[in-house]
JSON list of C-alpha atoms in Angstrom, two decimals:
[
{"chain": "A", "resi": 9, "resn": "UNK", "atom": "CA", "xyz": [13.27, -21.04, 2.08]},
{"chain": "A", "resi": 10, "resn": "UNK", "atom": "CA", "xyz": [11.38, -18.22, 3.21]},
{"chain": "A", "resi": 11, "resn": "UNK", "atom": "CA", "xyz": [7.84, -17.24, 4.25]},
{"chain": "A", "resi": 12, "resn": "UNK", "atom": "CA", "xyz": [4.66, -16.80, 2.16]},
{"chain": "A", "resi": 13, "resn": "UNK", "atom": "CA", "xyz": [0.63, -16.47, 2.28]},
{"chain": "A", "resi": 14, "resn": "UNK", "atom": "CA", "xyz": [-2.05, -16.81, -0.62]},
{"chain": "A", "resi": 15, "resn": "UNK", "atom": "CA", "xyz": [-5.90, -15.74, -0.30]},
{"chain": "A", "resi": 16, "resn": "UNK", "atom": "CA", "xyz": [-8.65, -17.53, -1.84]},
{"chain": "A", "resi": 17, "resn": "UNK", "atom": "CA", "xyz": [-11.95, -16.51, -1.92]},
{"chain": "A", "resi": 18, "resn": "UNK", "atom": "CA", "xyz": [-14.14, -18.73, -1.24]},
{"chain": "A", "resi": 19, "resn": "UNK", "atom": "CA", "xyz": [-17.40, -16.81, -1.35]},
{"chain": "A", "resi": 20, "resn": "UNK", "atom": "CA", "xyz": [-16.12, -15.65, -5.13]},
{"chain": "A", "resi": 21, "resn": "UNK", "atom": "CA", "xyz": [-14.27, -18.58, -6.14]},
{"chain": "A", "resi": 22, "resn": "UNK", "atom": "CA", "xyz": [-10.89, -16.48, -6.86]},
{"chain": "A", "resi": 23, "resn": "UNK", "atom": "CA", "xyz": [-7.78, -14.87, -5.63]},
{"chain": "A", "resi": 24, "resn": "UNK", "atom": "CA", "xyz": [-8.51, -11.93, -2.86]},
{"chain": "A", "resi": 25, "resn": "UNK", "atom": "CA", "xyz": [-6.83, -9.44, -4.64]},
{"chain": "A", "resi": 26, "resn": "UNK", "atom": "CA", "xyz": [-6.78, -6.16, -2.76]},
{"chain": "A", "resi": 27, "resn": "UNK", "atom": "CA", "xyz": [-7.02, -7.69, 0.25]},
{"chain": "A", "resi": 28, "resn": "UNK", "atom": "CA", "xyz": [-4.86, -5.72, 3.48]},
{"chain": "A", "resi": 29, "resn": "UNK", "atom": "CA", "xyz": [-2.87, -7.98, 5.77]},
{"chain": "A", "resi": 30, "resn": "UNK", "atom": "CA", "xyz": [0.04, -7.83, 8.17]},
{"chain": "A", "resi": 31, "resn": "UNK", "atom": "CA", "xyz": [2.17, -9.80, 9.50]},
{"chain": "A", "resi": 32, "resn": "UNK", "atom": "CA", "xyz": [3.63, -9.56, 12.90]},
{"chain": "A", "resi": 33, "resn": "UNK", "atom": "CA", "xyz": [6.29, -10.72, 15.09]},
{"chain": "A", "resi": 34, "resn": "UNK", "atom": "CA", "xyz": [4.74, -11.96, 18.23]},
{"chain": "A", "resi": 35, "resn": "UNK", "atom": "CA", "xyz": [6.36, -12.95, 21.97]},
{"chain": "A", "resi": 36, "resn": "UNK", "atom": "CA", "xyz": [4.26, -13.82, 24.27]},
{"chain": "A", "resi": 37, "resn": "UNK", "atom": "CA", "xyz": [1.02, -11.37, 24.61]},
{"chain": "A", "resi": 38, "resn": "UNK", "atom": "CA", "xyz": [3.62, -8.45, 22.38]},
{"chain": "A", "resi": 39, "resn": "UNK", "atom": "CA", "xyz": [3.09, -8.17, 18.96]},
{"chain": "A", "resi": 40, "resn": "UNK", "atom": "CA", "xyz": [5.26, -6.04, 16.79]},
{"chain": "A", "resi": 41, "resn": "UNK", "atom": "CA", "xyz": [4.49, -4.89, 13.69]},
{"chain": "A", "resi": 42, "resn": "UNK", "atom": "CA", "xyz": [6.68, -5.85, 11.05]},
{"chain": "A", "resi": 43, "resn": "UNK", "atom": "CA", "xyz": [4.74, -5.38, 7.44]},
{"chain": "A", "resi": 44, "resn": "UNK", "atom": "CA", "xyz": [1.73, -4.31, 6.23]},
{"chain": "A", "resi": 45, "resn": "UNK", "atom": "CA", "xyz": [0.85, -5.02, 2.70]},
{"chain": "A", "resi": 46, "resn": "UNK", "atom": "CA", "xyz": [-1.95, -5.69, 0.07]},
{"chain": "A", "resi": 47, "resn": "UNK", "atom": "CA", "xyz": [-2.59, -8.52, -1.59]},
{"chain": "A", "resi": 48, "resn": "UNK", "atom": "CA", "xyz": [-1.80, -8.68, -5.72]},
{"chain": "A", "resi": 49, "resn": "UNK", "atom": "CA", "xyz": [-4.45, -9.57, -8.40]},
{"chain": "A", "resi": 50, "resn": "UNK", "atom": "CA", "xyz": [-3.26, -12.98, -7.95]},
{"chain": "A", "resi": 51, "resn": "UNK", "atom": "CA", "xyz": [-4.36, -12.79, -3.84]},
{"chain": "A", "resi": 52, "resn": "UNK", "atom": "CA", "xyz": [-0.11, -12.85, -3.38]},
{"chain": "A", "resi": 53, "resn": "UNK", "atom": "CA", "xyz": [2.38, -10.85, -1.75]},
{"chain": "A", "resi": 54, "resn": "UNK", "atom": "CA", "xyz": [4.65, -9.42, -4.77]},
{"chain": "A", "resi": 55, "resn": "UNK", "atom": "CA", "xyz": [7.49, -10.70, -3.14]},
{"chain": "A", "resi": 56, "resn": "UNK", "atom": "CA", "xyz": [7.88, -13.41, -0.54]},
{"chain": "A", "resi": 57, "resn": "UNK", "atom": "CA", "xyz": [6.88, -12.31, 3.57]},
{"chain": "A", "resi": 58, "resn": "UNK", "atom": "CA", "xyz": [10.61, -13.22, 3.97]},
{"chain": "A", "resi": 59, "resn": "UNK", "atom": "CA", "xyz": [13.50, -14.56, 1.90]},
{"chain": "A", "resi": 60, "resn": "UNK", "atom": "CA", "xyz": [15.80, -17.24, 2.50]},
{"chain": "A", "resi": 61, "resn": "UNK", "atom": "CA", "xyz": [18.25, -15.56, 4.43]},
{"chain": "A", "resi": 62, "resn": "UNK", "atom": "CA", "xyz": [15.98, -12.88, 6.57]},
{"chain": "A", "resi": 63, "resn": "UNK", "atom": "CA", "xyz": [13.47, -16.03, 8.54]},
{"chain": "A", "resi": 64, "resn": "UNK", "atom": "CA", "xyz": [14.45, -16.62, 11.93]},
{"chain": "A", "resi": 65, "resn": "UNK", "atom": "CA", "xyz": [12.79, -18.52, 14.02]},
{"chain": "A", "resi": 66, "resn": "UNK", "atom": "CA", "xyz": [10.10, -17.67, 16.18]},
{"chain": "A", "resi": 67, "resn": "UNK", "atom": "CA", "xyz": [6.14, -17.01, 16.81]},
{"chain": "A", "resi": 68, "resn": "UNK", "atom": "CA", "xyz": [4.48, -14.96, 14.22]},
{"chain": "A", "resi": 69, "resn": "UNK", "atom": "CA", "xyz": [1.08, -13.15, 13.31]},
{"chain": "A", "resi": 70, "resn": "UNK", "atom": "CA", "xyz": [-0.70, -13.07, 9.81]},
{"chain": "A", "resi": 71, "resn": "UNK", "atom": "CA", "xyz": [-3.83, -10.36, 10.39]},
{"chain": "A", "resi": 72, "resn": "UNK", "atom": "CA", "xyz": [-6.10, -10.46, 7.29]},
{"chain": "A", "resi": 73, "resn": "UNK", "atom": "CA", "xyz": [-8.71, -7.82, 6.70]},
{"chain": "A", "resi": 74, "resn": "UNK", "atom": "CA", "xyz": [-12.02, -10.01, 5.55]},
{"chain": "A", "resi": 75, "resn": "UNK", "atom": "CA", "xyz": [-14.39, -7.72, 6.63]},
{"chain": "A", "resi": 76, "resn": "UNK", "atom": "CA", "xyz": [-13.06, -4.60, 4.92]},
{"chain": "A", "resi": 77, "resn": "UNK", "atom": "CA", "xyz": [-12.17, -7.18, 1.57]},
{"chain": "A", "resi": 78, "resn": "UNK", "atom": "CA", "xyz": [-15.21, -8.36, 1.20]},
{"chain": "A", "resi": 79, "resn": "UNK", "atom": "CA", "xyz": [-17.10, -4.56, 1.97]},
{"chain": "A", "resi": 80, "resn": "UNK", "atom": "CA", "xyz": [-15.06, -3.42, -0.98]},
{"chain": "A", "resi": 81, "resn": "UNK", "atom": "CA", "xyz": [-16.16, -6.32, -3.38]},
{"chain": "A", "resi": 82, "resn": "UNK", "atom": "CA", "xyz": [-19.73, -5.10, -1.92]},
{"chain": "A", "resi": 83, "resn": "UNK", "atom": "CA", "xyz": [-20.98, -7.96, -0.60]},
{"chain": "A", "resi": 84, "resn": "UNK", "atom": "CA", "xyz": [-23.51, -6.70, 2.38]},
{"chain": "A", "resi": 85, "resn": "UNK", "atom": "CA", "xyz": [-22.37, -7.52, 5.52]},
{"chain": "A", "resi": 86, "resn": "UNK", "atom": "CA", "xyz": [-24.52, -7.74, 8.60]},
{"chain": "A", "resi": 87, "resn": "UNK", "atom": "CA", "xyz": [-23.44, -5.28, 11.46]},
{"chain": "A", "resi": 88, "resn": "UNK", "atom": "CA", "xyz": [-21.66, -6.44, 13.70]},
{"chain": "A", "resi": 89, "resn": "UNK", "atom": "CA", "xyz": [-20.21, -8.63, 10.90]},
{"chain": "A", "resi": 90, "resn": "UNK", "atom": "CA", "xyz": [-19.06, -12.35, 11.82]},
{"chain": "A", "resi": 91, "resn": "UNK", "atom": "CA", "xyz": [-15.74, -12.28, 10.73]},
{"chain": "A", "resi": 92, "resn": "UNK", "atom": "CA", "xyz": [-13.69, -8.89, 11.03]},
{"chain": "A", "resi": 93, "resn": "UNK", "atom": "CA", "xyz": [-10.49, -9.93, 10.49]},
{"chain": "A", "resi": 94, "resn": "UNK", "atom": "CA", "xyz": [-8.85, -13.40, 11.07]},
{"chain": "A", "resi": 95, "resn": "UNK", "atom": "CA", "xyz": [-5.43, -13.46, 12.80]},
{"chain": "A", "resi": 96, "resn": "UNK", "atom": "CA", "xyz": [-3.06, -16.30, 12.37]},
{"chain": "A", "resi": 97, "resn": "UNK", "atom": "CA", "xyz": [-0.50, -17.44, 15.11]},
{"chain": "A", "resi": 98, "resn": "UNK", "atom": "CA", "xyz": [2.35, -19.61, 14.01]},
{"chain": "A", "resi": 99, "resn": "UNK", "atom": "CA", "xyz": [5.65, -20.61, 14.67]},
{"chain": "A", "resi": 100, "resn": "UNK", "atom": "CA", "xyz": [8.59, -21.08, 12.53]},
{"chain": "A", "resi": 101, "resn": "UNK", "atom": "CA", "xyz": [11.01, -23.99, 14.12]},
{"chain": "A", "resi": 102, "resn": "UNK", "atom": "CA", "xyz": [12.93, -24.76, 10.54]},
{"chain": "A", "resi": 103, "resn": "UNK", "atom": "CA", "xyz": [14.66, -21.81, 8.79]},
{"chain": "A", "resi": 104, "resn": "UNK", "atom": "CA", "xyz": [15.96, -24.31, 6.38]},
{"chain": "A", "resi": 105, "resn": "UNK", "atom": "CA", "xyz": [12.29, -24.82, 5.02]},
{"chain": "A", "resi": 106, "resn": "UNK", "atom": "CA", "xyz": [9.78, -23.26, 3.33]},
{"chain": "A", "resi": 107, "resn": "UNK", "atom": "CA", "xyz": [6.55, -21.74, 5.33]},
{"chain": "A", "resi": 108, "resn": "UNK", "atom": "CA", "xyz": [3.73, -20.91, 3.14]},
{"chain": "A", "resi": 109, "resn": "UNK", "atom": "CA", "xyz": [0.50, -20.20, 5.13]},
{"chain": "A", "resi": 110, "resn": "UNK", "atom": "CA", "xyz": [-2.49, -19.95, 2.86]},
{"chain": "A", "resi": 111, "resn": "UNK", "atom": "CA", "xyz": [-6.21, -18.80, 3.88]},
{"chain": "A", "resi": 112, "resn": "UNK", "atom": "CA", "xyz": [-9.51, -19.55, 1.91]},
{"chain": "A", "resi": 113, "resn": "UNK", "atom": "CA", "xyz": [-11.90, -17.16, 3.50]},
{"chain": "A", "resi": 114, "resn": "UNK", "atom": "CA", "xyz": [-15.43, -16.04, 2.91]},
{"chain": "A", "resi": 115, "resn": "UNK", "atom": "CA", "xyz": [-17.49, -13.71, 5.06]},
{"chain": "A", "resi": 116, "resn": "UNK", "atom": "CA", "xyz": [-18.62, -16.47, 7.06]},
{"chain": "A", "resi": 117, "resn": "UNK", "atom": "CA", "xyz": [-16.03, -19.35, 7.37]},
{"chain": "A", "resi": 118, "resn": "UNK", "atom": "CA", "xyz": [-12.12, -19.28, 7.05]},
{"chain": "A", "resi": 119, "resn": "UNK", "atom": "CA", "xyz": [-9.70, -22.51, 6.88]},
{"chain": "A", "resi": 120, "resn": "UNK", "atom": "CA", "xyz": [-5.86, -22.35, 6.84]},
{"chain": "A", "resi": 121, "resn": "UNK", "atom": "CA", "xyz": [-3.37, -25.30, 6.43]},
{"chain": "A", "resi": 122, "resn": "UNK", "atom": "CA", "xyz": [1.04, -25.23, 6.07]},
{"chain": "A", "resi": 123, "resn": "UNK", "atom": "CA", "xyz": [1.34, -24.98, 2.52]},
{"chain": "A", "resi": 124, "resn": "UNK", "atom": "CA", "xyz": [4.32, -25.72, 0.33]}
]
């Protein structure tokens, strides 16, 4: 069913359009970099992370860039800032379903959850 993220922003109260992430494979303390994308006005990928057919099983990484997001919407930031970016480590068992992994984020707080 294939692999997907969404960004709210909290902070806002919308989508976190613009927003950079990437998404990694990960094994053990490697990560390898498999995508790097920016989020649509809609705080989407344009198309899905993976498809149907191209999830395999494994341990993953979702990085999302908060801090530059939110510098860009100019919100002032303190230096260093409390969140820079947020990294999410998860691990598909179940090709067969659907893995959405959403994040609601502000420049303070973040909360994530399996989606569907």
């Amino acid at each position: 069913m294939g692999l997907s993220t969404h960004v709210l922003d909290t902070m806002h109260g919308c989508p976190a359009a613009g927003m950079a992430v990437a998404l990694y494979a990960t094994q053990g303390d490697q990560a390898t970099l498999l995508k790097s994308l920016v989020l649509n006005h809609d705080g989407r990928t344009d198309a899905p992370l993976f498809d149907n057919h191209s999830l395999k099983a494994g341990t993953y990484r979702l990085t999302f860039d908060v801090a530059g997001y939110f510098k860009a919407r100019g919100v002032q930031l303190p230096e260093p800032n409390f969140l820079n970016q947020v990294s999410l480590d998860f691990g598909v068992a179940h090709t067969d379903q659907h893995y959405h992994v959403p994040l609601l984020v502000s420049p303070w707080s973040y909360s994530t959850y399996r989606g569907s």
